[in-house]
């Protein structure tokens, strides 16, 4: 039985890639502010190959939290899940140069390489992105913080992270057949590891399904819903999965998830439905796969939740594609 996070990543999907290398000499500071369209930005990650410094996130999203900051060193991974503008620097008081103003030259490994700074100690950074599917944008990304910092020397993933970074470095320094696919998978692995590190230290009172992963009772319920959305789930049946009384389960679910069980169940079913409709499955097939007794019942639920009929929604997606 797979855990809820694995099921979501498997059925929704994230796609990673490495896009450039940065070779920087102290003192240096670069900013990504103003580079790229704020809408639809991929997550950005930086693998610190060599050096030490600071990162400061400067969100420009509506309602985004205040800036986050962290210090990093060789072997760390820095990730901005929302693709927020940020400053990377060797010292906090350095004035940043817009990264868009730096010319990129082809490196020996085939990756574009940008350079900046003075004549001091060198920092080497591997930069990449993680793109989210439409479902992951809805179910996963909104729950993530502006900054994820995975430290190589801390936690149970330290040795595993070191091995992953070594593989990533080896793949980016060669042009072997299939290297792009390997690099993409390793980038996705880094994202999952950063996510795990953040989940281990979630503050008390955090609300949402990611917070529920740390509750063994609720995690079993999410696994059941994610694996079998077609089952005729009721609060009583879900409480049995959790090993709790109906009232205790309902109260805990609302407190941790921020919504009633039935609401989350419907949202997950609609997530499954949209994915199936994009694959070209018929409305009847999707209705059965999501636990609705008829096409009519499914269509009503779909329109109430998504705002359009299943057929019209699918046609609009196919037309835009």
PDB file of N, CA and C in Angstrom, residues 19-20 22 28-38 41-42 44-46 55-60 80 82-89 96-102 114 127-128:
ATOM      1  N   UNK A  19      18.865  23.506 -15.608  1.00  0.00           N
ATOM      2  CA  UNK A  19      18.926  24.429 -16.745  1.00  0.00           C
ATOM      3  C   UNK A  19      20.214  25.244 -16.837  1.00  0.00           C
ATOM      4  N   UNK A  20      20.970  25.392 -15.755  1.00  0.00           N
ATOM      5  CA  UNK A  20      22.228  26.134 -15.891  1.00  0.00           C
ATOM      6  C   UNK A  20      23.150  25.869 -14.710  1.00  0.00           C
ATOM      7  N   UNK A  22      26.057  28.043 -12.270  1.00  0.00           N
ATOM      8  CA  UNK A  22      26.545  29.373 -11.909  1.00  0.00           C
ATOM      9  C   UNK A  22      27.916  29.240 -11.256  1.00  0.00           C
ATOM     10  N   UNK A  28      29.873  38.402  -4.238  1.00  0.00           N
ATOM     11  CA  UNK A  28      28.889  38.333  -5.312  1.00  0.00           C
ATOM     12  C   UNK A  28      27.473  38.320  -4.745  1.00  0.00           C
ATOM     13  N   UNK A  29      26.513  38.699  -5.566  1.00  0.00           N
ATOM     14  CA  UNK A  29      25.094  38.641  -5.212  1.00  0.00           C
ATOM     15  C   UNK A  29      24.294  38.755  -6.507  1.00  0.00           C
ATOM     16  N   UNK A  30      23.331  37.876  -6.683  1.00  0.00           N
ATOM     17  CA  UNK A  30      22.475  37.907  -7.875  1.00  0.00           C
ATOM     18  C   UNK A  30      21.013  37.844  -7.436  1.00  0.00           C
ATOM     19  N   UNK A  31      20.151  38.463  -8.236  1.00  0.00           N
ATOM     20  CA  UNK A  31      18.723  38.487  -7.943  1.00  0.00           C
ATOM     21  C   UNK A  31      17.942  38.005  -9.159  1.00  0.00           C
ATOM     22  N   UNK A  32      16.894  37.231  -8.911  1.00  0.00           N
ATOM     23  CA  UNK A  32      16.036  36.768 -10.004  1.00  0.00           C
ATOM     24  C   UNK A  32      14.802  37.647 -10.166  1.00  0.00           C
ATOM     25  N   UNK A  33      14.679  38.700  -9.380  1.00  0.00           N
ATOM     26  CA  UNK A  33      13.495  39.557  -9.444  1.00  0.00           C
ATOM     27  C   UNK A  33      13.370  40.160 -10.844  1.00  0.00           C
ATOM     28  N   UNK A  34      12.144  40.101 -11.366  1.00  0.00           N
ATOM     29  CA  UNK A  34      11.888  40.674 -12.683  1.00  0.00           C
ATOM     30  C   UNK A  34      12.187  39.749 -13.839  1.00  0.00           C
ATOM     31  N   UNK A  35      12.664  38.520 -13.562  1.00  0.00           N
ATOM     32  CA  UNK A  35      12.965  37.574 -14.636  1.00  0.00           C
ATOM     33  C   UNK A  35      11.856  36.544 -14.722  1.00  0.00           C
ATOM     34  N   UNK A  36      11.081  36.605 -15.792  1.00  0.00           N
ATOM     35  CA  UNK A  36      10.016  35.624 -16.006  1.00  0.00           C
ATOM     36  C   UNK A  36       8.675  36.122 -15.549  1.00  0.00           C
ATOM     37  N   UNK A  37       7.647  35.487 -16.063  1.00  0.00           N
ATOM     38  CA  UNK A  37       6.265  35.829 -15.745  1.00  0.00           C
ATOM     39  C   UNK A  37       5.889  35.210 -14.401  1.00  0.00           C
ATOM     40  N   UNK A  38       5.360  35.998 -13.444  1.00  0.00           N
ATOM     41  CA  UNK A  38       4.974  35.437 -12.144  1.00  0.00           C
ATOM     42  C   UNK A  38       3.960  34.304 -12.258  1.00  0.00           C
ATOM     43  N   UNK A  41       5.043  30.064 -12.825  1.00  0.00           N
ATOM     44  CA  UNK A  41       6.461  29.811 -12.617  1.00  0.00           C
ATOM     45  C   UNK A  41       6.687  28.397 -12.104  1.00  0.00           C
ATOM     46  N   UNK A  42       7.728  27.725 -12.575  1.00  0.00           N
ATOM     47  CA  UNK A  42       8.074  26.442 -11.961  1.00  0.00           C
ATOM     48  C   UNK A  42       8.749  26.679 -10.631  1.00  0.00           C
ATOM     49  N   UNK A  44      11.924  26.474  -8.276  1.00  0.00           N
ATOM     50  CA  UNK A  44      13.344  26.632  -8.610  1.00  0.00           C
ATOM     51  C   UNK A  44      14.171  25.987  -7.508  1.00  0.00           C
ATOM     52  N   UNK A  45      15.219  25.254  -7.895  1.00  0.00           N
ATOM     53  CA  UNK A  45      16.109  24.706  -6.886  1.00  0.00           C
ATOM     54  C   UNK A  45      17.562  25.010  -7.241  1.00  0.00           C
ATOM     55  N   UNK A  46      18.377  25.083  -6.204  1.00  0.00           N
ATOM     56  CA  UNK A  46      19.812  25.305  -6.355  1.00  0.00           C
ATOM     57  C   UNK A  46      20.554  24.233  -5.569  1.00  0.00           C
ATOM     58  N   UNK A  55      20.521  32.990   1.119  1.00  0.00           N
ATOM     59  CA  UNK A  55      19.416  33.158   0.179  1.00  0.00           C
ATOM     60  C   UNK A  55      18.319  33.940   0.888  1.00  0.00           C
ATOM     61  N   UNK A  56      17.691  34.848   0.150  1.00  0.00           N
ATOM     62  CA  UNK A  56      16.574  35.629   0.681  1.00  0.00           C
ATOM     63  C   UNK A  56      15.444  35.611  -0.346  1.00  0.00           C
ATOM     64  N   UNK A  57      14.289  35.100   0.066  1.00  0.00           N
ATOM     65  CA  UNK A  57      13.144  35.019  -0.835  1.00  0.00           C
ATOM     66  C   UNK A  57      12.362  36.325  -0.756  1.00  0.00           C
ATOM     67  N   UNK A  58      11.978  36.849  -1.911  1.00  0.00           N
ATOM     68  CA  UNK A  58      11.242  38.105  -1.983  1.00  0.00           C
ATOM     69  C   UNK A  58       9.967  37.893  -2.790  1.00  0.00           C
ATOM     70  N   UNK A  59       8.932  37.305  -2.181  1.00  0.00           N
ATOM     71  CA  UNK A  59       7.725  36.941  -2.919  1.00  0.00           C
ATOM     72  C   UNK A  59       7.053  38.153  -3.559  1.00  0.00           C
ATOM     73  N   UNK A  60       6.524  37.944  -4.781  1.00  0.00           N
ATOM     74  CA  UNK A  60       5.720  38.984  -5.403  1.00  0.00           C
ATOM     75  C   UNK A  60       4.336  38.472  -5.747  1.00  0.00           C
ATOM     76  N   UNK A  80      12.746  27.004  -3.962  1.00  0.00           N
ATOM     77  CA  UNK A  80      11.642  27.950  -3.889  1.00  0.00           C
ATOM     78  C   UNK A  80      10.444  27.304  -4.588  1.00  0.00           C
ATOM     79  N   UNK A  82       7.408  28.010  -5.056  1.00  0.00           N
ATOM     80  CA  UNK A  82       6.506  28.859  -5.831  1.00  0.00           C
ATOM     81  C   UNK A  82       7.239  29.642  -6.910  1.00  0.00           C
ATOM     82  N   UNK A  83       8.534  29.389  -7.064  1.00  0.00           N
ATOM     83  CA  UNK A  83       9.303  30.118  -8.064  1.00  0.00           C
ATOM     84  C   UNK A  83       9.461  31.584  -7.735  1.00  0.00           C
ATOM     85  N   UNK A  84       9.370  31.945  -6.446  1.00  0.00           N
ATOM     86  CA  UNK A  84       9.437  33.348  -6.044  1.00  0.00           C
ATOM     87  C   UNK A  84      10.794  33.963  -6.379  1.00  0.00           C
ATOM     88  N   UNK A  85      10.799  35.268  -6.678  1.00  0.00           N
ATOM     89  CA  UNK A  85      12.077  35.968  -6.852  1.00  0.00           C
ATOM     90  C   UNK A  85      12.909  35.845  -5.579  1.00  0.00           C
ATOM     91  N   UNK A  86      14.222  35.751  -5.753  1.00  0.00           N
ATOM     92  CA  UNK A  86      15.079  35.578  -4.592  1.00  0.00           C
ATOM     93  C   UNK A  86      16.469  36.119  -4.879  1.00  0.00           C
ATOM     94  N   UNK A  87      17.184  36.378  -3.801  1.00  0.00           N
ATOM     95  CA  UNK A  87      18.570  36.845  -3.880  1.00  0.00           C
ATOM     96  C   UNK A  87      19.467  35.744  -3.327  1.00  0.00           C
ATOM     97  N   UNK A  88      20.505  35.406  -4.083  1.00  0.00           N
ATOM     98  CA  UNK A  88      21.569  34.520  -3.607  1.00  0.00           C
ATOM     99  C   UNK A  88      22.821  35.366  -3.499  1.00  0.00           C
ATOM    100  N   UNK A  89      23.556  35.252  -2.384  1.00  0.00           N
ATOM    101  CA  UNK A  89      24.701  36.131  -2.194  1.00  0.00           C
ATOM    102  C   UNK A  89      25.762  35.493  -1.296  1.00  0.00           C
ATOM    103  N   UNK A  96      22.684  43.100  -5.054  1.00  0.00           N
ATOM    104  CA  UNK A  96      22.536  42.057  -6.077  1.00  0.00           C
ATOM    105  C   UNK A  96      22.495  42.592  -7.507  1.00  0.00           C
ATOM    106  N   UNK A  97      23.045  41.786  -8.403  1.00  0.00           N
ATOM    107  CA  UNK A  97      22.987  42.050  -9.837  1.00  0.00           C
ATOM    108  C   UNK A  97      21.825  41.245 -10.413  1.00  0.00           C
ATOM    109  N   UNK A  98      20.961  41.844 -11.255  1.00  0.00           N
ATOM    110  CA  UNK A  98      19.876  41.059 -11.878  1.00  0.00           C
ATOM    111  C   UNK A  98      20.460  39.912 -12.689  1.00  0.00           C
ATOM    112  N   UNK A  99      19.984  38.719 -12.431  1.00  0.00           N
ATOM    113  CA  UNK A  99      20.559  37.556 -13.108  1.00  0.00           C
ATOM    114  C   UNK A  99      20.298  37.600 -14.607  1.00  0.00           C
ATOM    115  N   UNK A 100      19.215  38.290 -15.006  1.00  0.00           N
ATOM    116  CA  UNK A 100      18.892  38.403 -16.432  1.00  0.00           C
ATOM    117  C   UNK A 100      19.932  39.227 -17.183  1.00  0.00           C
ATOM    118  N   UNK A 101      20.719  40.028 -16.451  1.00  0.00           N
ATOM    119  CA  UNK A 101      21.729  40.862 -17.110  1.00  0.00           C
ATOM    120  C   UNK A 101      23.040  40.127 -17.332  1.00  0.00           C
ATOM    121  N   UNK A 102      23.158  38.922 -16.811  1.00  0.00           N
ATOM    122  CA  UNK A 102      24.396  38.157 -16.947  1.00  0.00           C
ATOM    123  C   UNK A 102      24.335  37.254 -18.168  1.00  0.00           C
ATOM    124  N   UNK A 114      26.648  30.862 -16.086  1.00  0.00           N
ATOM    125  CA  UNK A 114      26.727  32.299 -15.826  1.00  0.00           C
ATOM    126  C   UNK A 114      27.801  32.555 -14.787  1.00  0.00           C
ATOM    127  N   UNK A 127      21.640  24.865 -11.045  1.00  0.00           N
ATOM    128  CA  UNK A 127      20.291  25.422 -10.938  1.00  0.00           C
ATOM    129  C   UNK A 127      19.313  24.620 -11.793  1.00  0.00           C
ATOM    130  N   UNK A 128      18.108  24.427 -11.263  1.00  0.00           N
ATOM    131  CA  UNK A 128      17.114  23.657 -12.002  1.00  0.00           C
ATOM    132  C   UNK A 128      15.704  24.051 -11.637  1.00  0.00           C
TER     133      UNK A 128
END
